Short mmCIF file of C-alpha atoms in Angstrom, two decimals:
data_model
loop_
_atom_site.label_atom_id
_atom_site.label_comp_id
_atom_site.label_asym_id
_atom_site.label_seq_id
_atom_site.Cartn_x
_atom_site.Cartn_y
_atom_site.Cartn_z
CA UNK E 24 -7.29 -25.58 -0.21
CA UNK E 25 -4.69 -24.06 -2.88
CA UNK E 26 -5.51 -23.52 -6.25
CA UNK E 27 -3.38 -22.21 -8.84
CA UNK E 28 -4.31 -20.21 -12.44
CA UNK E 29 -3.68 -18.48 -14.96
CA UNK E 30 -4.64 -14.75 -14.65
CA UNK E 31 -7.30 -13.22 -16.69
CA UNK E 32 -8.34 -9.52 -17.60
CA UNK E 33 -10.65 -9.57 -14.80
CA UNK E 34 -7.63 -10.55 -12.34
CA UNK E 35 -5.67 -7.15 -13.64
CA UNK E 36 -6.63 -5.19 -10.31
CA UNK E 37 -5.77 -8.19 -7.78
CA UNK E 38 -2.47 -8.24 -9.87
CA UNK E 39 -1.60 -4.27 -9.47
CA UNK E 40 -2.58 -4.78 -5.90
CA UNK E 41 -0.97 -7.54 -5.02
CA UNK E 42 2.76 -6.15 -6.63
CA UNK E 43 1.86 -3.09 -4.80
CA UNK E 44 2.22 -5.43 -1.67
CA UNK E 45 5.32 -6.67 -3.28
CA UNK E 46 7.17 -3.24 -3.43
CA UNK E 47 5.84 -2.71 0.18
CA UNK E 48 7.57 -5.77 1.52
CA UNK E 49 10.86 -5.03 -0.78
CA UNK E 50 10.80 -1.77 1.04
CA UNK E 51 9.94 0.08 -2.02
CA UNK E 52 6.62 1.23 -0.97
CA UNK E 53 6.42 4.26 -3.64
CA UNK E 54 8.41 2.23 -6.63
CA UNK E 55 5.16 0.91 -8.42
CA UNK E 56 4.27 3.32 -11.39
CA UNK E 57 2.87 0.91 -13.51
CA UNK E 58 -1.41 1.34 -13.85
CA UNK E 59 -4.05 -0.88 -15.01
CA UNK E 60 -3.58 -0.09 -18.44
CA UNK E 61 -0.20 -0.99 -19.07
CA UNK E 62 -0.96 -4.59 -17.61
CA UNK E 63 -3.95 -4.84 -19.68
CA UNK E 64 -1.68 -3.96 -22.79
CA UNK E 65 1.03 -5.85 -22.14
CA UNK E 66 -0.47 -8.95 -20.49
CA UNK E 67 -3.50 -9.74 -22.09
CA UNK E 68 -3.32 -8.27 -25.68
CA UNK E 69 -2.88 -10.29 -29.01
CA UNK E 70 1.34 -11.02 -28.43
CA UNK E 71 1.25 -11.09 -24.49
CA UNK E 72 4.94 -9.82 -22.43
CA UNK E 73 4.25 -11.42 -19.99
CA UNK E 74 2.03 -14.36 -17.88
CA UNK E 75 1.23 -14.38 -14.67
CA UNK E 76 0.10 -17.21 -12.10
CA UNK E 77 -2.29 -16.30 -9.36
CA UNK E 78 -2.87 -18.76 -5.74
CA UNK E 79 -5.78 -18.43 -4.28
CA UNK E 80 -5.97 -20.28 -0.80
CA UNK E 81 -9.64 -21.40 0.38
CA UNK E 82 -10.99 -19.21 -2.11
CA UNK E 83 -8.52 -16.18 -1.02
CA UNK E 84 -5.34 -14.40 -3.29
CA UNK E 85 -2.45 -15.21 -1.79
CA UNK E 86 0.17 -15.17 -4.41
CA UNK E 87 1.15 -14.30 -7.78
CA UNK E 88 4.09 -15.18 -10.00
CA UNK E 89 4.70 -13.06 -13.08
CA UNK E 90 6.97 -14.44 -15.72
CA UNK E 91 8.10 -14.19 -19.50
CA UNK E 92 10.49 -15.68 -22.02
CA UNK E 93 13.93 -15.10 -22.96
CA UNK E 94 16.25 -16.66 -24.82
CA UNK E 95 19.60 -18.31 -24.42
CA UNK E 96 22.42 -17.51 -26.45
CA UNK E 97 24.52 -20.13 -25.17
CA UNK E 98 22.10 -23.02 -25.04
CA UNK E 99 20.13 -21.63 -27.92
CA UNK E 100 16.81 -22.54 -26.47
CA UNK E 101 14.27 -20.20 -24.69
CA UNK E 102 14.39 -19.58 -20.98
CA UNK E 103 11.47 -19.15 -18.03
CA UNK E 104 12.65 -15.60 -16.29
CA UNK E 105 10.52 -15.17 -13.16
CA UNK E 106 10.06 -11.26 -12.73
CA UNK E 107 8.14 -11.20 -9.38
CA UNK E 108 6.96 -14.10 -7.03
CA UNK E 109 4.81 -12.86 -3.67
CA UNK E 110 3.28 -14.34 -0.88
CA UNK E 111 0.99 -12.46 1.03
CA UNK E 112 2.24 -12.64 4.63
CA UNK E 113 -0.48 -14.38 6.17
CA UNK E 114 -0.17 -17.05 3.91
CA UNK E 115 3.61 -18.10 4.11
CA UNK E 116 4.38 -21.40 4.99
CA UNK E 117 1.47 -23.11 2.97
CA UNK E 118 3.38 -24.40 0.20
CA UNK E 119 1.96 -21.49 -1.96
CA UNK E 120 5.47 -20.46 -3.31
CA UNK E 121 6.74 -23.68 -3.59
CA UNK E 122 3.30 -24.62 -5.70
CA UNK E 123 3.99 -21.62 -7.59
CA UNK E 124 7.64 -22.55 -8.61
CA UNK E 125 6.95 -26.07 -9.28
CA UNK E 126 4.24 -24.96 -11.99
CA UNK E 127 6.39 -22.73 -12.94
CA UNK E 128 8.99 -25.01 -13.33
CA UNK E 129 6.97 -27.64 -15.24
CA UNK E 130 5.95 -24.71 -17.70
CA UNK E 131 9.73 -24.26 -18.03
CA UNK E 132 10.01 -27.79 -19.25
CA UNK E 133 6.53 -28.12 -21.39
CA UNK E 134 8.18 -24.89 -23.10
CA UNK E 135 11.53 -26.78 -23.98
CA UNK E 136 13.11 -23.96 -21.88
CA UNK E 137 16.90 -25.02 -20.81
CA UNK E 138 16.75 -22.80 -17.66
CA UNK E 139 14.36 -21.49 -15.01
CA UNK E 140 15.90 -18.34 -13.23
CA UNK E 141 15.29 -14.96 -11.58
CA UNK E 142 16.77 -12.78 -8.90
CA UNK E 143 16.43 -12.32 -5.28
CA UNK E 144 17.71 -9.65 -3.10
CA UNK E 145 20.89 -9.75 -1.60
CA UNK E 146 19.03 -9.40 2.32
CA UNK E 147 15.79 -11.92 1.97
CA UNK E 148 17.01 -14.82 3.86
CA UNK E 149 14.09 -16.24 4.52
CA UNK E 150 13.71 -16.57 0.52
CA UNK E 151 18.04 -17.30 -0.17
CA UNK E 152 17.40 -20.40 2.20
CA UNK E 153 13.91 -21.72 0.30
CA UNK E 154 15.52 -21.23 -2.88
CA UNK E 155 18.51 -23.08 -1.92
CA UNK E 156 16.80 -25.44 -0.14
CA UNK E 157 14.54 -26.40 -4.18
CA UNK E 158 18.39 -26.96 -5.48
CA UNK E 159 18.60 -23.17 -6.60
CA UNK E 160 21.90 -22.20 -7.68
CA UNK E 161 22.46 -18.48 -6.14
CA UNK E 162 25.23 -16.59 -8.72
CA UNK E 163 26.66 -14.28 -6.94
CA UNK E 164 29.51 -13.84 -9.43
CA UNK E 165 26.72 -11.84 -11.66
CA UNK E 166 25.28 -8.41 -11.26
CA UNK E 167 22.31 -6.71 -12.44
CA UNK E 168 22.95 -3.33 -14.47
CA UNK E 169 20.56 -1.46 -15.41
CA UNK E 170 19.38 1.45 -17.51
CA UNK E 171 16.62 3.82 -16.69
CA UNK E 172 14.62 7.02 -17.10
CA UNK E 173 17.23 9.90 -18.33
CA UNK E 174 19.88 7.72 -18.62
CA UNK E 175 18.46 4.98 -20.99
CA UNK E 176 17.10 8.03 -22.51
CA UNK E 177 20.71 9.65 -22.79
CA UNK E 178 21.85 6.39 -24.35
CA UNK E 179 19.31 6.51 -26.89
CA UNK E 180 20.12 9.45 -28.31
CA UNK E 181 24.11 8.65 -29.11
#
């Protein structure tokens, strides 16, 4: 019934359309700027930013998880950063995101990567309680900061 792979070229539209869903359920509806092109260059090129995981259920999407590499400082070894994992809403409570973070995290491991992570926001507690309940540490002694648009832009030019 579930089926997990890697994404291919072909898969770029499902992808778009399925973090367009994504913003939608993060209440973020307009957010999503990114077009074909820029997953098609970044994703599937010759040095590839990115992978993603698609789920298809009976033959259906369902799911994605889009991640990349970084790399530790402190335990000098690369890491598995998940960027976006999604459900469609129909489909919850299949195992699909639990199949996608267990492939995920075995990928972590194959990799030699010292740590899995990612974020989640502060009012999904239907995902806090699933990631806790996988042994997910929640850090709520770190914050995201972020540069953007004119002010990355700003910064730049100094």
């Amino acid at each position: 019934m579930l089926s997990l792979r890697p994404a291919t070229r072909a898969d770029v539209p499902l992808i778009l359309q399925l973090v367009r869903e994504l913003a939608t359920y993060e209440r973020a509806p307009g957010a999503v700027v990114a077009t074909e092109a820029d997953y098609l260059r970044d994703g599937f090129g010759h040095s590839p930013r990115f992978h993603v995981l698609l789920a298809d259920w009976n033959g259906e999407p369902s799911g994605f998880a889009l991640y990349f590499y970084n790399w530790s400082t402190w335990l000098g070894r690369p890491g598995l950063y998940l960027e976006d994992l999604f459900v469609r809403p129909e489909q919850r409570s299949k195992g699909i995101g639990k199949a996608l973070l267990v492939e995920l995290a075995r990928i972590a491991i194959r990799e030699g990567c010292g740590r899995f992570q990612w974020q989640v926001l502060d009012w999904n507690e239907p995902a806090l309680g699933f990631y806790r309940s996988l042994g997910a540490e929640v850090m709520t002694e770190w914050l995201t900061a972020r540069l953007q648009g004119d002010a990355l832009r700003r910064l730049a030019k100094e």
